[in-house]
XYZ file of C-alpha atoms in Angstrom:
523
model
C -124.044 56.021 -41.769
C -121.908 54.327 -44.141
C -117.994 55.338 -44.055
C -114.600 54.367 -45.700
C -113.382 52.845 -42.979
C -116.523 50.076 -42.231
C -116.501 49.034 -46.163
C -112.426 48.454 -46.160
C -112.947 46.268 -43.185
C -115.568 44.480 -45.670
C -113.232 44.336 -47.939
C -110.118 43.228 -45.768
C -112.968 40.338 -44.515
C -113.256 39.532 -48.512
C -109.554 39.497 -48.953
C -108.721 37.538 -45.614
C -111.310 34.923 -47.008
C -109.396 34.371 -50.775
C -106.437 34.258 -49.057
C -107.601 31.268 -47.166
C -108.664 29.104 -50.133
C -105.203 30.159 -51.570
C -107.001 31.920 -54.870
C -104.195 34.855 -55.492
C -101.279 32.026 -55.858
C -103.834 30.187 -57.711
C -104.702 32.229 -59.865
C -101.285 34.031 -60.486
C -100.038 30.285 -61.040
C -102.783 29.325 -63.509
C -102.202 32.694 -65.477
C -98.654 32.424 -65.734
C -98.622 28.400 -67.052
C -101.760 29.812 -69.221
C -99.067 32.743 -71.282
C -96.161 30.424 -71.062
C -94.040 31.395 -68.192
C -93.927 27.958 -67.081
C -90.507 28.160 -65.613
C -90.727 31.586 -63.621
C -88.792 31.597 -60.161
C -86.697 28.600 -61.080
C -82.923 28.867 -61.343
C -82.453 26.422 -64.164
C -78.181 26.001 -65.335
C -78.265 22.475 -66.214
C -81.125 21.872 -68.878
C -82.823 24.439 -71.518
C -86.260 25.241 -69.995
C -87.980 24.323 -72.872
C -92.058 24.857 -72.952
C -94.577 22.654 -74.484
C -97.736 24.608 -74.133
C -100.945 22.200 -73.725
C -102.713 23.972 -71.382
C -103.288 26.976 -73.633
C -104.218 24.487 -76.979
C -107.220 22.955 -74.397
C -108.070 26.760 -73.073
C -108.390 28.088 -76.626
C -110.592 25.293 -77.818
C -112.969 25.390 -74.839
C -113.426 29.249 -75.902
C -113.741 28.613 -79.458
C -116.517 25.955 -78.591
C -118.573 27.825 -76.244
C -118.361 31.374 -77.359
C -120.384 32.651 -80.334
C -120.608 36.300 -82.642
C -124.070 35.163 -83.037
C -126.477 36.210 -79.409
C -129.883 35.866 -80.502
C -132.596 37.103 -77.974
C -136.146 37.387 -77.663
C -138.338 38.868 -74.907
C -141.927 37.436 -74.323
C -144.568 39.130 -71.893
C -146.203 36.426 -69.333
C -149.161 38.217 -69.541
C -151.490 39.400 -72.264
C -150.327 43.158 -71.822
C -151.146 45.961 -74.272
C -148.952 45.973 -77.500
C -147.341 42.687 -76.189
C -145.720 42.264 -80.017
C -144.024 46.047 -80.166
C -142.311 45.877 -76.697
C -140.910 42.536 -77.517
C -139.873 43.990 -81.093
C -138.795 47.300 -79.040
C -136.380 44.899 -76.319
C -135.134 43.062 -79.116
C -133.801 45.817 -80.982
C -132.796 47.804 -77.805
C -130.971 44.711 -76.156
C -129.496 44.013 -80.249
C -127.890 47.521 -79.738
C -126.268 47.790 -76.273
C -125.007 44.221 -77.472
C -123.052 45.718 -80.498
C -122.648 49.012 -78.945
C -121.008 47.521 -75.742
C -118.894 45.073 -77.256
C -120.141 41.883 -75.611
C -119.197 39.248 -78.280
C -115.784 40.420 -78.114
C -115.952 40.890 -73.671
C -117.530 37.264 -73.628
C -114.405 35.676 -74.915
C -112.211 37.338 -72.613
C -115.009 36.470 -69.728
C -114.787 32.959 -70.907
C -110.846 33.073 -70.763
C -110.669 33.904 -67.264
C -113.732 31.659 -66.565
C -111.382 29.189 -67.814
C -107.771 29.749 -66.216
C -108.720 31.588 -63.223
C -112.003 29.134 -62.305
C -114.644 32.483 -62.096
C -115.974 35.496 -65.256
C -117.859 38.253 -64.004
C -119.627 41.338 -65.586
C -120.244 44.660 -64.267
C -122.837 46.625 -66.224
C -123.429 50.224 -65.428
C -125.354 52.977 -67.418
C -122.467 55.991 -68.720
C -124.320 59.115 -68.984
C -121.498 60.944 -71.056
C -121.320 58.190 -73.807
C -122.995 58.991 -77.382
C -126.135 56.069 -77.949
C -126.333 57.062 -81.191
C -130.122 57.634 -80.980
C -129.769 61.829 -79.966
C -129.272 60.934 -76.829
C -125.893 61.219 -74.603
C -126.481 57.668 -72.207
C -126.091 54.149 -72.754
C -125.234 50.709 -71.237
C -121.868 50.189 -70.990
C -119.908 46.248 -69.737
C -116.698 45.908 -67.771
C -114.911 42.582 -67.069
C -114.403 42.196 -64.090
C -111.502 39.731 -62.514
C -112.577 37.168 -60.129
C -109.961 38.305 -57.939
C -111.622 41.845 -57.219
C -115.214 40.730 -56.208
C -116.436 40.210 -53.188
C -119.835 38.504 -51.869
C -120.841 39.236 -48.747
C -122.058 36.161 -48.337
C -119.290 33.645 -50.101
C -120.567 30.265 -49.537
C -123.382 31.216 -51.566
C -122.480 31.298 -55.509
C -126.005 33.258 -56.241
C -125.902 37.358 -57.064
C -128.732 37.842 -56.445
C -129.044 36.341 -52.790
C -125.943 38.302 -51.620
C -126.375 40.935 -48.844
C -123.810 43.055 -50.667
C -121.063 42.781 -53.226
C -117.577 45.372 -53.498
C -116.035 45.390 -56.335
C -112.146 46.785 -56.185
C -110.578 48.565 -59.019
C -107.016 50.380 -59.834
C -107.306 53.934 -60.759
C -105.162 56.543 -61.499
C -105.371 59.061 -58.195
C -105.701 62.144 -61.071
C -109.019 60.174 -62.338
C -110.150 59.428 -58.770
C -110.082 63.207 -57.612
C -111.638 64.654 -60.813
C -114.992 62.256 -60.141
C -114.880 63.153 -56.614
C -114.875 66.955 -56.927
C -117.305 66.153 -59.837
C -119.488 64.665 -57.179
C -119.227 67.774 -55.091
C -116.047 67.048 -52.798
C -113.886 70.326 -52.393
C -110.217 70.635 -53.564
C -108.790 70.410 -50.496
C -110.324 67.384 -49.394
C -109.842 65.631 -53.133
C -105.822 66.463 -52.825
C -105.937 64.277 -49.593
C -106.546 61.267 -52.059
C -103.408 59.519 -52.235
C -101.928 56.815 -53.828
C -101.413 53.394 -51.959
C -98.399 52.557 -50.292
C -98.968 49.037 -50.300
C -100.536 46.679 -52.346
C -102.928 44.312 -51.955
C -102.470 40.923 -52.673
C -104.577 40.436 -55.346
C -102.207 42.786 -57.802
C -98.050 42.357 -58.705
C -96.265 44.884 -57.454
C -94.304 44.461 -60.409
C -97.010 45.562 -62.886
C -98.767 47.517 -60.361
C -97.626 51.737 -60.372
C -97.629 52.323 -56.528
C -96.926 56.041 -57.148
C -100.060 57.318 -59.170
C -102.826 54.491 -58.559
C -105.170 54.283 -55.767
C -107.289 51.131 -54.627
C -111.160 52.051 -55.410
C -113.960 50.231 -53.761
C -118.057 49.836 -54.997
C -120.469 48.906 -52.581
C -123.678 47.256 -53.457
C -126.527 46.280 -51.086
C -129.507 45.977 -51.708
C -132.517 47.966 -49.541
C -136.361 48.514 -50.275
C -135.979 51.206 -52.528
C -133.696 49.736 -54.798
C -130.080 49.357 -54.635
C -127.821 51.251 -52.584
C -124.610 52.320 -54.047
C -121.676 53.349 -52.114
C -117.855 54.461 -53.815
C -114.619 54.890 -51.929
C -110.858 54.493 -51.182
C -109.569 53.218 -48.031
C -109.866 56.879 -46.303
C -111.834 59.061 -48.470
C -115.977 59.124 -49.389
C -115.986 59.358 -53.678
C -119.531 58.960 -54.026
C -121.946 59.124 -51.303
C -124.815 56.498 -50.566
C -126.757 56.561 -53.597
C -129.969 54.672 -54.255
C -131.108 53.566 -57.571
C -134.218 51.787 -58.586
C -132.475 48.601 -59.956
C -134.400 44.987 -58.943
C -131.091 43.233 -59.286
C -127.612 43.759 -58.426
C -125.688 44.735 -62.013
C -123.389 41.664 -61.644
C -123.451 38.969 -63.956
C -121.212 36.103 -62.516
C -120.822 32.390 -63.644
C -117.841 29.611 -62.558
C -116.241 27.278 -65.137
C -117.016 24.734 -62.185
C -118.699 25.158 -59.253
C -117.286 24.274 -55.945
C -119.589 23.748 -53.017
C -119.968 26.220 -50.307
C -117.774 28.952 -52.245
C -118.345 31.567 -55.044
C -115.254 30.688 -56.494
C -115.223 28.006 -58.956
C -112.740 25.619 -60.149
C -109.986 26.110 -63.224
C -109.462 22.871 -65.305
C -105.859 24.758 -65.852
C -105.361 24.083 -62.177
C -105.467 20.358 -61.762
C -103.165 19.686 -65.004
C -100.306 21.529 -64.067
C -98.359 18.753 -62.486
C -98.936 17.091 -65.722
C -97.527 20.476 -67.906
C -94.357 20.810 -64.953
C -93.796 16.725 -65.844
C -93.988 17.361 -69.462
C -91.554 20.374 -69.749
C -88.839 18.637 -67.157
C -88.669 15.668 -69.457
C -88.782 17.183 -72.711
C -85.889 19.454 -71.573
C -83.894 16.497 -69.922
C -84.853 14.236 -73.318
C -83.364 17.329 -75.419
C -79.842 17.590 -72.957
C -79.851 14.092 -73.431
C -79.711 14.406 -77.106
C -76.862 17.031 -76.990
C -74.608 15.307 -75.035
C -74.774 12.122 -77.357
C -75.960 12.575 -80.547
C -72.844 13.263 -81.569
C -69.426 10.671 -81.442
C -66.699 11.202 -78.922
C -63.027 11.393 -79.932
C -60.812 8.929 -77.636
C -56.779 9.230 -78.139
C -53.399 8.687 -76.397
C -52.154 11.490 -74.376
C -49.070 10.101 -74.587
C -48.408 10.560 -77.977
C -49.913 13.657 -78.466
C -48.047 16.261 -76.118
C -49.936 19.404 -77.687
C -53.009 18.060 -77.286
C -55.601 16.654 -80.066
C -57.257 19.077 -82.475
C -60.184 18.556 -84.952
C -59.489 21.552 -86.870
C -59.853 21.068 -90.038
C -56.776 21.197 -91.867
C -54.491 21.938 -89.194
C -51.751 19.813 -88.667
C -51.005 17.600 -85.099
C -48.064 16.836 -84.046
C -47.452 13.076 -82.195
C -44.907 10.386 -80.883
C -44.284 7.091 -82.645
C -45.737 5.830 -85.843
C -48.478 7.838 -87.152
C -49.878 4.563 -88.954
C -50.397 3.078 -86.023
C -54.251 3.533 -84.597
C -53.744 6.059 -82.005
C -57.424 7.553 -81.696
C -61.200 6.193 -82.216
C -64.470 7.486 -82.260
C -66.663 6.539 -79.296
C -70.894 6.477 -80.155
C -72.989 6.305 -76.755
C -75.953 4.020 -76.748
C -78.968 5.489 -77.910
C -81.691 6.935 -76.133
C -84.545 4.271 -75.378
C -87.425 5.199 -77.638
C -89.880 4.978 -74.284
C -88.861 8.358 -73.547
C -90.841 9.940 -76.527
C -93.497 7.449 -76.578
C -93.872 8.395 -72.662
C -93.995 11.768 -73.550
C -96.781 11.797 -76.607
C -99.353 9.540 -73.897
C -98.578 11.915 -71.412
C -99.678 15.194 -73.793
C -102.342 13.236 -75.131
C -103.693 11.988 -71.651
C -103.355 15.503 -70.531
C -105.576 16.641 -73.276
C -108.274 13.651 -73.044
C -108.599 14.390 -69.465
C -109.459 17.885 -69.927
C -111.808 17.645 -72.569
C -110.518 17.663 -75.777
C -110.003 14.571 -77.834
C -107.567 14.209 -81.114
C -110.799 13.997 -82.882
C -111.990 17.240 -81.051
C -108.470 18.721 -82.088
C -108.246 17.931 -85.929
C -105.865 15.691 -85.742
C -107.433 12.565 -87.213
C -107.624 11.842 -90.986
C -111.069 12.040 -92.436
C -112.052 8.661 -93.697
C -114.851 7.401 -91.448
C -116.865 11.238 -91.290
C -119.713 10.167 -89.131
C -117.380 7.648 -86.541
C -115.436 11.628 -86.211
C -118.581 12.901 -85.389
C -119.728 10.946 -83.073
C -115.995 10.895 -81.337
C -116.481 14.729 -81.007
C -119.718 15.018 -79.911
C -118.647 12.263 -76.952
C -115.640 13.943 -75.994
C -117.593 17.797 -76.035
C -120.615 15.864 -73.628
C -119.066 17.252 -70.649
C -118.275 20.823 -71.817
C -122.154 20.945 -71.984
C -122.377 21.576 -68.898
C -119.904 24.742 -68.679
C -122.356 25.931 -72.181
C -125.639 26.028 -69.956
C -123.932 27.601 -67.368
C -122.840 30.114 -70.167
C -126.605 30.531 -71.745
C -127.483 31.315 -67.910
C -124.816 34.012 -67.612
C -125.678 35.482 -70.904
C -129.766 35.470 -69.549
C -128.557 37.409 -66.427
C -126.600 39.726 -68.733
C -130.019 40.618 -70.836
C -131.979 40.899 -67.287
C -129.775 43.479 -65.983
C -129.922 45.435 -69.508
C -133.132 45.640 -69.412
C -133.222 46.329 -65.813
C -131.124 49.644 -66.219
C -132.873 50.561 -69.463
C -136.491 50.383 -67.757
C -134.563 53.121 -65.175
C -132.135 55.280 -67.078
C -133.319 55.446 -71.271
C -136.686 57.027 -70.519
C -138.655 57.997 -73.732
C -136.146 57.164 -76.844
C -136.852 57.021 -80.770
C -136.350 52.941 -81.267
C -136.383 51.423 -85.002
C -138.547 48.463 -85.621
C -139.944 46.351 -88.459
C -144.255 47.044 -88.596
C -146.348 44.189 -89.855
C -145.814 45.096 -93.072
C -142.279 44.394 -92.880
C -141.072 48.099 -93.073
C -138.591 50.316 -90.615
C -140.700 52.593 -88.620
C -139.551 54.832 -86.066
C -141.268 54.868 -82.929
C -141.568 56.780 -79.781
C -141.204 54.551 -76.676
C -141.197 55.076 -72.838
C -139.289 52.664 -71.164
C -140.104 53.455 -67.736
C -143.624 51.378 -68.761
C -141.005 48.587 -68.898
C -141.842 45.854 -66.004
C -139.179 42.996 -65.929
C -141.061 40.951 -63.627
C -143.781 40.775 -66.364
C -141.521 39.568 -68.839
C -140.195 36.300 -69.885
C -136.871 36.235 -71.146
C -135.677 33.389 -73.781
C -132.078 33.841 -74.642
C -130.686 31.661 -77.295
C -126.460 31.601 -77.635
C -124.630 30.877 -80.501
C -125.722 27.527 -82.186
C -128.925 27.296 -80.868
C -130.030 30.368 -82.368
C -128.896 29.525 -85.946
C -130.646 26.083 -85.375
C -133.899 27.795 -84.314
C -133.870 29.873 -87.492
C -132.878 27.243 -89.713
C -135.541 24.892 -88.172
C -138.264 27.859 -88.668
C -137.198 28.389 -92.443
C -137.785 24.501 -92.994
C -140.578 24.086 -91.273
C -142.046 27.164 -93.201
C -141.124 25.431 -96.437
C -142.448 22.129 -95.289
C -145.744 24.394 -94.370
C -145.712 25.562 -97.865
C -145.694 22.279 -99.537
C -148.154 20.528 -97.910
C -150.686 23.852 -98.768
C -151.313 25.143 -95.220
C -149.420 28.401 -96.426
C -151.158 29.801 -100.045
C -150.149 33.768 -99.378
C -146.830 34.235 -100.503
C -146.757 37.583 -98.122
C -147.387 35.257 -95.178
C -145.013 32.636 -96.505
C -141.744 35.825 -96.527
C -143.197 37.083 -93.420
C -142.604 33.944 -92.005
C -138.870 33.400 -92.769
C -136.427 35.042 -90.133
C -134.841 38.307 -91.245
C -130.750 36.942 -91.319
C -132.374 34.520 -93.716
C -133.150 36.391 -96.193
C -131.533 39.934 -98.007
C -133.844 42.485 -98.617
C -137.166 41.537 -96.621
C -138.817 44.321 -96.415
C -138.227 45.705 -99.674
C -139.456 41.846 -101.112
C -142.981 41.906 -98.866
C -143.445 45.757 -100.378
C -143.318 44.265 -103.739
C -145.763 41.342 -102.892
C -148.396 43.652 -101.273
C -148.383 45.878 -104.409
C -148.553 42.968 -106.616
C -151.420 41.651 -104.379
C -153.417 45.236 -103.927
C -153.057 44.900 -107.883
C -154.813 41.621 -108.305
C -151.619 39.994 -110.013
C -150.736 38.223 -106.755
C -151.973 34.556 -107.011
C -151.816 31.794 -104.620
C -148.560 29.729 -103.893
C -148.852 25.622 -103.439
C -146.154 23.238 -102.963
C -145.937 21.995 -106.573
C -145.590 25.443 -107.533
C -142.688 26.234 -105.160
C -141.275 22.909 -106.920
C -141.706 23.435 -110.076
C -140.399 27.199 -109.719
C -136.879 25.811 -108.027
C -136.473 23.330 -110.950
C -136.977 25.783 -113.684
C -134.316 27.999 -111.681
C -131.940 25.406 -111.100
C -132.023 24.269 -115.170
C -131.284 28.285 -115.477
């Protein structure tokens, strides 16, 4: 029988393991260089700790380059299975919705962000019975990002999900939260007020962030048996949520690593090797800046003989002296200047920095635009390697829509679904999704630019189609053209098919399409 005490040992087995690969100081180092508290510990009296940020410039434009608002995806059966066409229609709306619903586009950036700094991104998808679907229904899909910090393979020399023999995720929660769910879950009053809050941390949180008086470490334990997969909830001392067995075919983690690292499930940060760099670039920036204070400015020499009050550079005020005032007494002293190799050390240095980590001037925008296609080709050279992290993305995202429709085959049962009928008209439908087998389904999922290519490349090649004569039926010919294409689809192909049930529908050719553009454009 499963108890608190066997899954913290897990868990202390998890912990022992990051702290042997060093990933909390890593981590905690990465993230602080990432915000900007590049000088944090250090006692500095002598120079102004000034920051020059690179490390966030490169992090911001990896993002910007991999993530997209645009997560196209389409569902195709292996197998010739009845109504084939509706349940792809029917996934691709319902996977369209959780999408919006859930806030993905927004939690992939942040995924990406800490894919990026801390080396790992991780999902955890769960179905919340108590939220509002918007389709009558109280139950939907719901994504939390999860830091790479807080999960923990059972196996960790082996990157895969789905291979582990369990997974425990660890959370913070407030001790009030933790006892409502448990009593919810049938645990008596007495037994939920022995839930209390931790006295010491682990070391995967700051103490100094971290309230030790109301929050309690939570674990989630996954394995997976026969029947499914076996859930398991707890604190260090106290059951939450019994053993629980659910009919999912994959663990509801999606996981990916910004690079992989062999024989561990924690990636590697490019943050992480160019931090010497950023610690070499502050020190001399700061010490180049000193410099500059203490001799930009001349120096005022005189005779302390014949000046027993002391020299003043008041303005105004007078100065008393001994001997002849005419004769010269004082002079202005200039210090040699500093050698210009200091600066241009410091520009290779920030550009190196950025070259090395992926992203060119070029890449940046900060090369004039006179030679358009020699940019072009500079940025699509320098963004080669970053290709690499985007697959890995495009898989992540794939395991993300698995796991959807994983927990939507289990937990939406029979729900109304809205989808577009072969005459090109909403329709409401009554579907079952327990007939939903994910083994019998083929899952394409195109990301970001891919999908806008796809649908530009199907609107020309429909046009090309047209021109040529293979497509005469102007209903066929809108049918044909992707719905973010075009405004108004389905009230356009209405329109047609009356026109055509009329008889004043007539057959389209290519000249025709021509001719009709050129009278439009002289319009």
């Amino acid at each position: 029988m499963r108890t608190p005490e066997s899954v913290w040992q897990e868990y202390q087995r998890g912990v022992d393991y990051n702290n042997r690969i060093d990933l909390y100081d890593r981590v905690k180092t990465n993230e602080n260089f990432f915000v900007g508290r590049q000088w944090e510990g250090l006692n500095v009296t002598t120079l102004d700790p000034l920051i020059f940020n690179v490390l966030r410039r490169v992090v911001n434009l990896f993002i910007s380059m991999l993530v997209s608002d645009d997560i196209a995806v389409t569902a195709q059966p292996y197998q010739n299975v009845p109504d084939a066409e509706t349940v792809q229609k029917v996934i691709d709306r319902a996977v369209s919705s959780v999408i919006e619903r859930a806030g993905v586009k927004s939690k992939n950036r942040y995924m990406l962000r800490n894919a990026c700094v801390d080396g790992d991104g991780c999902f955890y998808i769960r179905f919340d019975p108590d939220k509002d679907s918007g389709q009558g229904v109280d139950g939907d899909i719901e994504v939390d990002v999860i830091e790479n910090t807080d999960v923990f393979f059972g196996n960790p020399a082996v990157d895969d999900v789905q291979r582990q023999p369990y997974i425990i995720l660890s959370m913070r929660r407030a001790v009030e939260d933790v006892r409502r769910e448990a009593m919810e879950r049938g645990m008596s009053r007495s037994d939920a007020e022995c839930i209390q809050p931790d006295s010491l941390l682990e070391p995967q949180y700051d103490p100094k962030t971290e309230d030790t008086d109301n929050m309690v470490t939570v674990l989630l334990r996954m394995q997976r048996t026969e029947d499914g997969i076996a859930f398991f909830k707890c604190t260090q001392h106290a059951v939450i949520m019994p053993e629980i067995i659910t009919p999912y075919r994959r663990y509801p983690v999606a996981y990916m690593s910004w690079e992989r690292v062999k024989h561990c499930y924690h990636g590697a940060s490019p943050v992480t090797e160019a931090i010497p760099n950023q610690i070499a670039i502050n020190k001399l920036y700061s010490m180049y800046v000193q410099c500059i204070k203490h001799v930009a400015f001349p120096k005022i020499i005189y005779d302390m003989t014949r000046f027993p009050n002391g020299y003043s550079s008041d303005i105004g005020k007078a100065i008393g002296m001994r001997g002849n005032p005419n004769e010269a007494i004082l002079s202005a002293f200039r210090a040699p200047d500093i050698s210009t190799q200091v600066m241009a050390l410091l520009s290779q240095m920030m550009k190196d920095t950025m070259e090395l980590m992926g992203a060119s001037d070029a890449t940046l925008g900060n090369v004039k635009p006179e030679n358009t296609s020699a940019i072009v080709t500079v940025q699509q050279a320098t963004i080669a390697p970053l290709e690499l992290v985007r697959m890995e993305f495009y898989r992540f995202v794939e395991d993300t829509v698995r796991i959807f429709v994983d927990l939507m085959r289990v937990h939406y049962g029979c729900r109304n679904m809205y989808i577009t009928d072969d005459r090109g008209e909403e329709t409401t439908m009554r579907f079952d999704f327990d007939t939903l087998e994910t083994t019998a389904l083929e899952l394409n999922v195109e990301v970001g630019s891919s999908a806008y290519w796809s649908e530009t490349m199907q609107t020309t090649t429909n046009d090309n189609l047209l021109e040529r004569g293979i497509i005469t039926d102007p209903v066929l010919y809108v049918e044909n053209i992707p719905d973010s294409q075009i405004r108004g689809k389905s009230r356009l192909l209405r329109a047609l098919r009356e026109q055509r049930e009329n008889g004043q529908l007539q057959a389209v050719t290519g000249q025709d399409a021509q001719t009709g553009a050129a009278q439009a454009a002289q319009q």
